[in-house]
């Protein structure tokens, strides 16, 4: 599998990530891992689809933008489900979940409310959680709103506000292609909406702006993972979160780009570090 380049110019970053995710989906099918349960929860105008794998303490897995739950996490479902009961939703507007506001930019705060409603519907508390990119941003917001729901969380390239580097990268790399990969994951209509929402994020203000005083109220034990070559989320942003969250731990992954856990060469170390962190108490 071709390695993602540290600096991407001719190819769109999000398209590369989706292609990687499509390839990884075959792993879960090859291993014949089947969910133990699935369903839909109505929340905040959206309908959220979820699947459950394994048994044990609950572990919520939130995917990155333009992916789906099981597609994004397929390289890790087999091992993680040996220790935890995995709760894997499709975020609003993705996969089998609906988007009630397709003409508006993608907002973190209502997506965080979706996850709170999902956990309440499943009667889960003290949940361990992992969120990549937008999934990490959603976790920060949800843990601030309802701290009793989350005992430990891991974020990968997650933001607590939209940094200028993030906004400028989107402006410099506008997305204009509804690819076959996106259509396969979401259907043509949702895929087009997600493309539009990605572009709108460059100038979207008034959503998910967590200042240091708010971050200081997050009591959840947190592992912050970021690559030092991430073109969307600079390592300085991760350091800012680490300094602001009281019970934060930081892992800076060298030489990789956005979503380092999707690089095959780092996945064994990722599994070990994350499982060690989640099992530490």
PDB file of C-alpha atoms in Angstrom:
ATOM      1  CA  UNK A   1       0.000   0.000   0.000  1.00  0.00           C
ATOM      2  CA  UNK A   2       1.329   3.392  -0.957  1.00  0.00           C
ATOM      3  CA  UNK A   3       2.471   5.518   1.973  1.00  0.00           C
ATOM      4  CA  UNK A   4       0.806   8.898   2.387  1.00  0.00           C
ATOM      5  CA  UNK A   5       3.259  11.687   1.637  1.00  0.00           C
ATOM      6  CA  UNK A   6       4.099  14.128   4.379  1.00  0.00           C
ATOM      7  CA  UNK A   7       3.356  17.090   2.169  1.00  0.00           C
ATOM      8  CA  UNK A   8       0.458  16.588  -0.228  1.00  0.00           C
ATOM      9  CA  UNK A   9       0.065  18.798  -3.272  1.00  0.00           C
ATOM     10  CA  UNK A  10      -1.532  17.115  -6.267  1.00  0.00           C
ATOM     11  CA  UNK A  11      -3.781  14.767  -4.288  1.00  0.00           C
ATOM     12  CA  UNK A  12      -6.414  15.839  -1.813  1.00  0.00           C
ATOM     13  CA  UNK A  13      -5.594  14.735   1.738  1.00  0.00           C
ATOM     14  CA  UNK A  14      -9.099  13.624   2.577  1.00  0.00           C
ATOM     15  CA  UNK A  15      -9.348  11.531  -0.612  1.00  0.00           C
ATOM     16  CA  UNK A  16      -6.129   9.724   0.271  1.00  0.00           C
ATOM     17  CA  UNK A  17      -7.504   8.915   3.712  1.00  0.00           C
ATOM     18  CA  UNK A  18     -10.752   7.596   2.220  1.00  0.00           C
ATOM     19  CA  UNK A  19      -8.823   5.358  -0.195  1.00  0.00           C
ATOM     20  CA  UNK A  20      -6.818   3.974   2.716  1.00  0.00           C
ATOM     21  CA  UNK A  21     -10.020   3.350   4.629  1.00  0.00           C
ATOM     22  CA  UNK A  22     -11.625   1.508   1.701  1.00  0.00           C
ATOM     23  CA  UNK A  23      -8.589  -0.785   1.530  1.00  0.00           C
ATOM     24  CA  UNK A  24      -8.735  -1.470   5.255  1.00  0.00           C
ATOM     25  CA  UNK A  25     -12.430  -2.384   5.057  1.00  0.00           C
ATOM     26  CA  UNK A  26     -11.455  -5.639   3.353  1.00  0.00           C
ATOM     27  CA  UNK A  27      -9.596  -6.694   6.508  1.00  0.00           C
ATOM     28  CA  UNK A  28     -12.718  -6.870   8.623  1.00  0.00           C
ATOM     29  CA  UNK A  29     -14.583  -8.822   5.964  1.00  0.00           C
ATOM     30  CA  UNK A  30     -11.641 -11.224   5.496  1.00  0.00           C
ATOM     31  CA  UNK A  31     -11.597 -11.931   9.225  1.00  0.00           C
ATOM     32  CA  UNK A  32     -15.387 -12.439   9.194  1.00  0.00           C
ATOM     33  CA  UNK A  33     -15.860 -10.263  12.243  1.00  0.00           C
ATOM     34  CA  UNK A  34     -19.550  -9.710  12.771  1.00  0.00           C
ATOM     35  CA  UNK A  35     -21.234  -7.155  15.014  1.00  0.00           C
ATOM     36  CA  UNK A  36     -23.001  -8.520  18.063  1.00  0.00           C
ATOM     37  CA  UNK A  37     -25.657  -5.815  17.814  1.00  0.00           C
ATOM     38  CA  UNK A  38     -26.642  -2.779  15.756  1.00  0.00           C
ATOM     39  CA  UNK A  39     -29.375  -0.203  15.671  1.00  0.00           C
ATOM     40  CA  UNK A  40     -30.495   3.375  15.191  1.00  0.00           C
ATOM     41  CA  UNK A  41     -30.983   6.185  17.692  1.00  0.00           C
ATOM     42  CA  UNK A  42     -32.934   9.354  16.929  1.00  0.00           C
ATOM     43  CA  UNK A  43     -31.182  12.425  18.272  1.00  0.00           C
ATOM     44  CA  UNK A  44     -31.233  16.174  17.640  1.00  0.00           C
ATOM     45  CA  UNK A  45     -33.014  15.820  14.314  1.00  0.00           C
ATOM     46  CA  UNK A  46     -30.619  13.124  13.081  1.00  0.00           C
ATOM     47  CA  UNK A  47     -30.823   9.343  13.061  1.00  0.00           C
ATOM     48  CA  UNK A  48     -27.557   7.762  14.201  1.00  0.00           C
ATOM     49  CA  UNK A  49     -26.614   4.240  13.144  1.00  0.00           C
ATOM     50  CA  UNK A  50     -24.319   2.204  15.381  1.00  0.00           C
ATOM     51  CA  UNK A  51     -22.782  -1.257  15.603  1.00  0.00           C
ATOM     52  CA  UNK A  52     -21.420  -3.139  18.602  1.00  0.00           C
ATOM     53  CA  UNK A  53     -18.536  -5.630  18.575  1.00  0.00           C
ATOM     54  CA  UNK A  54     -17.240  -7.743  21.440  1.00  0.00           C
ATOM     55  CA  UNK A  55     -17.953  -7.654  25.165  1.00  0.00           C
ATOM     56  CA  UNK A  56     -16.512  -6.039  28.285  1.00  0.00           C
ATOM     57  CA  UNK A  57     -16.045  -2.388  29.215  1.00  0.00           C
ATOM     58  CA  UNK A  58     -17.552  -0.064  26.592  1.00  0.00           C
ATOM     59  CA  UNK A  59     -15.195   1.652  24.156  1.00  0.00           C
ATOM     60  CA  UNK A  60     -16.708   4.302  21.879  1.00  0.00           C
ATOM     61  CA  UNK A  61     -14.916   4.722  18.524  1.00  0.00           C
ATOM     62  CA  UNK A  62     -15.565   7.912  16.513  1.00  0.00           C
ATOM     63  CA  UNK A  63     -14.326   8.113  12.936  1.00  0.00           C
ATOM     64  CA  UNK A  64     -12.775  10.909  10.871  1.00  0.00           C
ATOM     65  CA  UNK A  65     -14.650  13.125   8.427  1.00  0.00           C
ATOM     66  CA  UNK A  66     -15.928  11.481   5.211  1.00  0.00           C
ATOM     67  CA  UNK A  67     -15.385   7.963   6.591  1.00  0.00           C
ATOM     68  CA  UNK A  68     -17.747   5.634   8.480  1.00  0.00           C
ATOM     69  CA  UNK A  69     -17.451   3.835  11.792  1.00  0.00           C
ATOM     70  CA  UNK A  70     -16.517   0.328  10.748  1.00  0.00           C
ATOM     71  CA  UNK A  71     -14.586   1.473   7.680  1.00  0.00           C
ATOM     72  CA  UNK A  72     -12.374   3.813   9.681  1.00  0.00           C
ATOM     73  CA  UNK A  73     -11.706   1.380  12.533  1.00  0.00           C
ATOM     74  CA  UNK A  74     -11.523  -1.917  10.628  1.00  0.00           C
ATOM     75  CA  UNK A  75      -7.753  -2.378  11.218  1.00  0.00           C
ATOM     76  CA  UNK A  76      -8.354  -2.318  14.976  1.00  0.00           C
ATOM     77  CA  UNK A  77     -11.736  -3.975  15.553  1.00  0.00           C
ATOM     78  CA  UNK A  78     -10.378  -7.511  15.942  1.00  0.00           C
ATOM     79  CA  UNK A  79      -7.843  -6.707  18.658  1.00  0.00           C
ATOM     80  CA  UNK A  80      -9.816  -4.007  20.456  1.00  0.00           C
ATOM     81  CA  UNK A  81     -12.941  -6.184  20.658  1.00  0.00           C
ATOM     82  CA  UNK A  82     -10.956  -8.849  22.557  1.00  0.00           C
ATOM     83  CA  UNK A  83     -10.782  -6.456  25.525  1.00  0.00           C
ATOM     84  CA  UNK A  84     -13.723  -4.102  25.089  1.00  0.00           C
ATOM     85  CA  UNK A  85     -17.306  -3.809  23.966  1.00  0.00           C
ATOM     86  CA  UNK A  86     -16.890  -1.572  20.936  1.00  0.00           C
ATOM     87  CA  UNK A  87     -19.622   0.967  20.221  1.00  0.00           C
ATOM     88  CA  UNK A  88     -19.038   2.219  16.672  1.00  0.00           C
ATOM     89  CA  UNK A  89     -21.459   4.805  15.253  1.00  0.00           C
ATOM     90  CA  UNK A  90     -21.610   6.570  11.920  1.00  0.00           C
ATOM     91  CA  UNK A  91     -21.469  10.299  12.680  1.00  0.00           C
ATOM     92  CA  UNK A  92     -24.373  12.384  11.468  1.00  0.00           C
ATOM     93  CA  UNK A  93     -24.383  12.719   7.693  1.00  0.00           C
ATOM     94  CA  UNK A  94     -22.065   9.731   7.245  1.00  0.00           C
ATOM     95  CA  UNK A  95     -22.776   6.160   6.188  1.00  0.00           C
ATOM     96  CA  UNK A  96     -26.171   5.050   7.475  1.00  0.00           C
ATOM     97  CA  UNK A  97     -26.707   8.112   9.692  1.00  0.00           C
ATOM     98  CA  UNK A  98     -28.691  11.124   8.495  1.00  0.00           C
ATOM     99  CA  UNK A  99     -27.843  14.822   8.266  1.00  0.00           C
ATOM    100  CA  UNK A 100     -30.777  17.129   9.117  1.00  0.00           C
ATOM    101  CA  UNK A 101     -28.911  20.264   7.947  1.00  0.00           C
ATOM    102  CA  UNK A 102     -27.280  19.372   4.596  1.00  0.00           C
ATOM    103  CA  UNK A 103     -27.027  22.998   3.460  1.00  0.00           C
ATOM    104  CA  UNK A 104     -25.110  24.150   6.554  1.00  0.00           C
ATOM    105  CA  UNK A 105     -21.451  23.657   7.503  1.00  0.00           C
ATOM    106  CA  UNK A 106     -20.705  20.526   9.528  1.00  0.00           C
ATOM    107  CA  UNK A 107     -21.042  21.486  13.206  1.00  0.00           C
ATOM    108  CA  UNK A 108     -19.203  19.765  16.047  1.00  0.00           C
ATOM    109  CA  UNK A 109     -21.563  20.717  18.864  1.00  0.00           C
ATOM    110  CA  UNK A 110     -24.725  18.945  17.584  1.00  0.00           C
ATOM    111  CA  UNK A 111     -22.592  15.929  16.651  1.00  0.00           C
ATOM    112  CA  UNK A 112     -21.350  15.833  20.263  1.00  0.00           C
ATOM    113  CA  UNK A 113     -24.965  15.961  21.456  1.00  0.00           C
ATOM    114  CA  UNK A 114     -25.674  12.991  19.168  1.00  0.00           C
ATOM    115  CA  UNK A 115     -23.022  10.916  20.933  1.00  0.00           C
ATOM    116  CA  UNK A 116     -24.329  11.896  24.369  1.00  0.00           C
ATOM    117  CA  UNK A 117     -27.833  10.795  23.354  1.00  0.00           C
ATOM    118  CA  UNK A 118     -26.449   7.552  21.923  1.00  0.00           C
ATOM    119  CA  UNK A 119     -24.647   6.692  25.181  1.00  0.00           C
ATOM    120  CA  UNK A 120     -27.707   7.629  27.240  1.00  0.00           C
ATOM    121  CA  UNK A 121     -29.901   5.445  25.015  1.00  0.00           C
ATOM    122  CA  UNK A 122     -27.534   2.522  25.522  1.00  0.00           C
ATOM    123  CA  UNK A 123     -27.432   3.293  29.274  1.00  0.00           C
ATOM    124  CA  UNK A 124     -23.646   3.597  29.276  1.00  0.00           C
ATOM    125  CA  UNK A 125     -21.453   5.645  31.634  1.00  0.00           C
ATOM    126  CA  UNK A 126     -17.720   5.790  32.379  1.00  0.00           C
ATOM    127  CA  UNK A 127     -17.065   4.958  28.749  1.00  0.00           C
ATOM    128  CA  UNK A 128     -13.593   4.765  27.260  1.00  0.00           C
ATOM    129  CA  UNK A 129     -13.368   6.434  23.870  1.00  0.00           C
ATOM    130  CA  UNK A 130     -11.179   7.073  20.827  1.00  0.00           C
ATOM    131  CA  UNK A 131     -11.847   9.765  18.239  1.00  0.00           C
ATOM    132  CA  UNK A 132      -9.892  10.569  15.089  1.00  0.00           C
ATOM    133  CA  UNK A 133      -9.882  14.074  13.551  1.00  0.00           C
ATOM    134  CA  UNK A 134     -13.492  15.318  13.729  1.00  0.00           C
ATOM    135  CA  UNK A 135     -14.216  12.366  16.035  1.00  0.00           C
ATOM    136  CA  UNK A 136     -11.598  13.695  18.451  1.00  0.00           C
ATOM    137  CA  UNK A 137     -13.112  17.178  18.315  1.00  0.00           C
ATOM    138  CA  UNK A 138     -16.515  15.682  19.116  1.00  0.00           C
ATOM    139  CA  UNK A 139     -15.065  13.869  22.129  1.00  0.00           C
ATOM    140  CA  UNK A 140     -13.633  17.077  23.592  1.00  0.00           C
ATOM    141  CA  UNK A 141     -17.018  18.769  23.347  1.00  0.00           C
ATOM    142  CA  UNK A 142     -18.976  15.775  24.671  1.00  0.00           C
ATOM    143  CA  UNK A 143     -16.597  15.251  27.606  1.00  0.00           C
ATOM    144  CA  UNK A 144     -16.996  18.908  28.558  1.00  0.00           C
ATOM    145  CA  UNK A 145     -20.786  18.710  28.397  1.00  0.00           C
ATOM    146  CA  UNK A 146     -21.173  15.377  30.242  1.00  0.00           C
ATOM    147  CA  UNK A 147     -17.961  14.416  32.072  1.00  0.00           C
ATOM    148  CA  UNK A 148     -19.559  11.470  33.867  1.00  0.00           C
ATOM    149  CA  UNK A 149     -20.025   9.668  30.565  1.00  0.00           C
ATOM    150  CA  UNK A 150     -16.300   9.427  29.793  1.00  0.00           C
ATOM    151  CA  UNK A 151     -13.601   7.848  31.946  1.00  0.00           C
ATOM    152  CA  UNK A 152     -10.734   7.905  29.420  1.00  0.00           C
ATOM    153  CA  UNK A 153     -10.363   9.213  25.892  1.00  0.00           C
ATOM    154  CA  UNK A 154      -7.832   9.146  23.084  1.00  0.00           C
ATOM    155  CA  UNK A 155      -7.898  11.821  20.385  1.00  0.00           C
ATOM    156  CA  UNK A 156      -5.956  11.649  17.113  1.00  0.00           C
ATOM    157  CA  UNK A 157      -5.528  14.926  15.259  1.00  0.00           C
ATOM    158  CA  UNK A 158      -8.509  16.367  17.113  1.00  0.00           C
ATOM    159  CA  UNK A 159      -9.122  20.107  17.379  1.00  0.00           C
ATOM    160  CA  UNK A 160     -10.619  22.276  20.128  1.00  0.00           C
ATOM    161  CA  UNK A 161     -11.091  25.164  17.696  1.00  0.00           C
ATOM    162  CA  UNK A 162     -10.428  25.554  13.991  1.00  0.00           C
ATOM    163  CA  UNK A 163      -6.842  26.863  13.814  1.00  0.00           C
ATOM    164  CA  UNK A 164      -5.835  29.228  11.027  1.00  0.00           C
ATOM    165  CA  UNK A 165      -3.563  26.578   9.496  1.00  0.00           C
ATOM    166  CA  UNK A 166      -6.591  24.281   9.260  1.00  0.00           C
ATOM    167  CA  UNK A 167      -8.702  26.987   7.568  1.00  0.00           C
ATOM    168  CA  UNK A 168      -5.971  27.987   5.147  1.00  0.00           C
ATOM    169  CA  UNK A 169      -5.230  24.389   4.131  1.00  0.00           C
ATOM    170  CA  UNK A 170      -8.878  23.912   3.146  1.00  0.00           C
ATOM    171  CA  UNK A 171      -8.864  27.162   1.169  1.00  0.00           C
ATOM    172  CA  UNK A 172      -5.711  26.059  -0.630  1.00  0.00           C
ATOM    173  CA  UNK A 173      -7.080  22.566  -1.315  1.00  0.00           C
ATOM    174  CA  UNK A 174     -10.810  22.959  -2.073  1.00  0.00           C
ATOM    175  CA  UNK A 175     -12.546  19.658  -2.621  1.00  0.00           C
ATOM    176  CA  UNK A 176     -14.482  19.394  -5.895  1.00  0.00           C
ATOM    177  CA  UNK A 177     -14.756  15.671  -6.608  1.00  0.00           C
ATOM    178  CA  UNK A 178     -17.452  13.250  -5.516  1.00  0.00           C
ATOM    179  CA  UNK A 179     -15.324  10.140  -5.844  1.00  0.00           C
ATOM    180  CA  UNK A 180     -16.506   6.542  -6.279  1.00  0.00           C
ATOM    181  CA  UNK A 181     -15.005   5.796  -2.843  1.00  0.00           C
ATOM    182  CA  UNK A 182     -17.180   8.438  -1.180  1.00  0.00           C
ATOM    183  CA  UNK A 183     -20.279   7.267  -3.038  1.00  0.00           C
ATOM    184  CA  UNK A 184     -19.608   3.689  -1.935  1.00  0.00           C
ATOM    185  CA  UNK A 185     -19.433   4.783   1.714  1.00  0.00           C
ATOM    186  CA  UNK A 186     -22.280   7.304   1.812  1.00  0.00           C
ATOM    187  CA  UNK A 187     -24.318   7.316  -1.396  1.00  0.00           C
ATOM    188  CA  UNK A 188     -24.160  10.089  -3.981  1.00  0.00           C
ATOM    189  CA  UNK A 189     -26.304  12.649  -2.138  1.00  0.00           C
ATOM    190  CA  UNK A 190     -24.503  12.416   1.200  1.00  0.00           C
ATOM    191  CA  UNK A 191     -21.128  12.334  -0.534  1.00  0.00           C
ATOM    192  CA  UNK A 192     -21.900  15.629  -2.288  1.00  0.00           C
ATOM    193  CA  UNK A 193     -23.030  17.145   1.015  1.00  0.00           C
ATOM    194  CA  UNK A 194     -19.835  16.074   2.781  1.00  0.00           C
ATOM    195  CA  UNK A 195     -17.725  17.616   0.005  1.00  0.00           C
ATOM    196  CA  UNK A 196     -19.600  20.898   0.392  1.00  0.00           C
ATOM    197  CA  UNK A 197     -19.353  20.819   4.195  1.00  0.00           C
ATOM    198  CA  UNK A 198     -15.612  20.203   4.061  1.00  0.00           C
ATOM    199  CA  UNK A 199     -15.116  23.324   1.954  1.00  0.00           C
ATOM    200  CA  UNK A 200     -17.407  25.414   4.164  1.00  0.00           C
ATOM    201  CA  UNK A 201     -15.301  24.587   7.237  1.00  0.00           C
ATOM    202  CA  UNK A 202     -12.679  27.153   6.152  1.00  0.00           C
ATOM    203  CA  UNK A 203     -14.975  30.062   6.991  1.00  0.00           C
ATOM    204  CA  UNK A 204     -17.200  28.510   9.658  1.00  0.00           C
ATOM    205  CA  UNK A 205     -17.141  30.343  13.000  1.00  0.00           C
ATOM    206  CA  UNK A 206     -19.213  30.159  16.170  1.00  0.00           C
ATOM    207  CA  UNK A 207     -19.015  26.395  16.656  1.00  0.00           C
ATOM    208  CA  UNK A 208     -16.626  24.376  18.832  1.00  0.00           C
ATOM    209  CA  UNK A 209     -14.458  27.161  20.224  1.00  0.00           C
ATOM    210  CA  UNK A 210     -13.078  25.675  23.440  1.00  0.00           C
ATOM    211  CA  UNK A 211     -10.971  28.242  25.259  1.00  0.00           C
ATOM    212  CA  UNK A 212      -8.346  27.226  27.869  1.00  0.00           C
ATOM    213  CA  UNK A 213     -10.737  27.935  30.750  1.00  0.00           C
ATOM    214  CA  UNK A 214     -13.218  25.466  29.227  1.00  0.00           C
ATOM    215  CA  UNK A 215     -10.553  22.866  28.507  1.00  0.00           C
ATOM    216  CA  UNK A 216      -9.479  23.107  32.149  1.00  0.00           C
ATOM    217  CA  UNK A 217     -12.917  21.748  33.086  1.00  0.00           C
ATOM    218  CA  UNK A 218     -12.425  18.501  31.145  1.00  0.00           C
ATOM    219  CA  UNK A 219     -11.778  15.936  33.861  1.00  0.00           C
ATOM    220  CA  UNK A 220     -11.494  12.947  31.526  1.00  0.00           C
ATOM    221  CA  UNK A 221      -8.093  11.279  31.419  1.00  0.00           C
ATOM    222  CA  UNK A 222      -6.909  12.090  27.882  1.00  0.00           C
ATOM    223  CA  UNK A 223      -4.224  10.813  25.508  1.00  0.00           C
ATOM    224  CA  UNK A 224      -3.590  13.427  22.807  1.00  0.00           C
ATOM    225  CA  UNK A 225      -2.019  11.992  19.637  1.00  0.00           C
ATOM    226  CA  UNK A 226      -0.764  14.249  16.851  1.00  0.00           C
ATOM    227  CA  UNK A 227       1.780  13.971  14.059  1.00  0.00           C
ATOM    228  CA  UNK A 228       4.522  16.561  13.889  1.00  0.00           C
ATOM    229  CA  UNK A 229       3.921  16.868  10.126  1.00  0.00           C
ATOM    230  CA  UNK A 230       0.131  17.212  10.209  1.00  0.00           C
ATOM    231  CA  UNK A 231      -0.798  19.884   7.625  1.00  0.00           C
ATOM    232  CA  UNK A 232      -4.295  20.386   9.095  1.00  0.00           C
ATOM    233  CA  UNK A 233      -3.690  20.242  12.847  1.00  0.00           C
ATOM    234  CA  UNK A 234      -0.271  21.632  13.789  1.00  0.00           C
ATOM    235  CA  UNK A 235       1.596  20.026  16.655  1.00  0.00           C
ATOM    236  CA  UNK A 236       1.360  23.368  18.482  1.00  0.00           C
ATOM    237  CA  UNK A 237      -2.400  22.820  18.667  1.00  0.00           C
ATOM    238  CA  UNK A 238      -1.881  19.451  20.357  1.00  0.00           C
ATOM    239  CA  UNK A 239       0.571  21.059  22.784  1.00  0.00           C
ATOM    240  CA  UNK A 240      -2.019  23.735  23.586  1.00  0.00           C
ATOM    241  CA  UNK A 241      -4.560  21.013  24.440  1.00  0.00           C
ATOM    242  CA  UNK A 242      -1.996  19.114  26.512  1.00  0.00           C
ATOM    243  CA  UNK A 243      -1.211  22.225  28.551  1.00  0.00           C
ATOM    244  CA  UNK A 244      -4.901  23.055  29.068  1.00  0.00           C
ATOM    245  CA  UNK A 245      -6.507  19.685  29.891  1.00  0.00           C
ATOM    246  CA  UNK A 246      -5.709  18.809  33.538  1.00  0.00           C
ATOM    247  CA  UNK A 247      -5.243  15.058  33.053  1.00  0.00           C
ATOM    248  CA  UNK A 248      -3.674  15.118  29.596  1.00  0.00           C
ATOM    249  CA  UNK A 249      -0.965  12.885  28.127  1.00  0.00           C
ATOM    250  CA  UNK A 250       0.766  13.641  24.822  1.00  0.00           C
ATOM    251  CA  UNK A 251       2.196  11.415  22.073  1.00  0.00           C
ATOM    252  CA  UNK A 252       3.723  13.262  19.122  1.00  0.00           C
ATOM    253  CA  UNK A 253       4.218  10.856  16.204  1.00  0.00           C
ATOM    254  CA  UNK A 254       7.266  11.809  14.119  1.00  0.00           C
ATOM    255  CA  UNK A 255       7.422  12.214  10.345  1.00  0.00           C
ATOM    256  CA  UNK A 256       3.812  11.342   9.458  1.00  0.00           C
ATOM    257  CA  UNK A 257       0.792  13.341   8.298  1.00  0.00           C
ATOM    258  CA  UNK A 258      -2.821  13.667   9.425  1.00  0.00           C
ATOM    259  CA  UNK A 259      -4.329  10.553  11.060  1.00  0.00           C
ATOM    260  CA  UNK A 260      -1.047   8.742  11.712  1.00  0.00           C
ATOM    261  CA  UNK A 261      -2.839   5.621  12.989  1.00  0.00           C
ATOM    262  CA  UNK A 262      -3.820   4.813   9.394  1.00  0.00           C
ATOM    263  CA  UNK A 263      -0.202   4.369   8.356  1.00  0.00           C
ATOM    264  CA  UNK A 264       0.552   0.608   8.409  1.00  0.00           C
ATOM    265  CA  UNK A 265       4.058   1.130   9.808  1.00  0.00           C
ATOM    266  CA  UNK A 266       2.729   2.767  12.989  1.00  0.00           C
ATOM    267  CA  UNK A 267      -0.292   0.562  13.688  1.00  0.00           C
ATOM    268  CA  UNK A 268       1.393  -1.994  15.947  1.00  0.00           C
ATOM    269  CA  UNK A 269       2.790   0.770  18.144  1.00  0.00           C
ATOM    270  CA  UNK A 270      -0.560   2.571  18.048  1.00  0.00           C
ATOM    271  CA  UNK A 271      -2.415  -0.517  19.240  1.00  0.00           C
ATOM    272  CA  UNK A 272       0.047  -1.090  22.088  1.00  0.00           C
ATOM    273  CA  UNK A 273       0.161   2.509  23.296  1.00  0.00           C
ATOM    274  CA  UNK A 274      -3.588   2.973  23.137  1.00  0.00           C
ATOM    275  CA  UNK A 275      -4.460  -0.333  24.789  1.00  0.00           C
ATOM    276  CA  UNK A 276      -1.873   0.262  27.516  1.00  0.00           C
ATOM    277  CA  UNK A 277      -3.384   3.687  28.146  1.00  0.00           C
ATOM    278  CA  UNK A 278      -6.978   2.440  28.214  1.00  0.00           C
ATOM    279  CA  UNK A 279      -6.144  -0.533  30.456  1.00  0.00           C
ATOM    280  CA  UNK A 280      -4.037   1.462  32.910  1.00  0.00           C
ATOM    281  CA  UNK A 281      -6.933   1.721  35.320  1.00  0.00           C
TER     282      UNK A 281
END
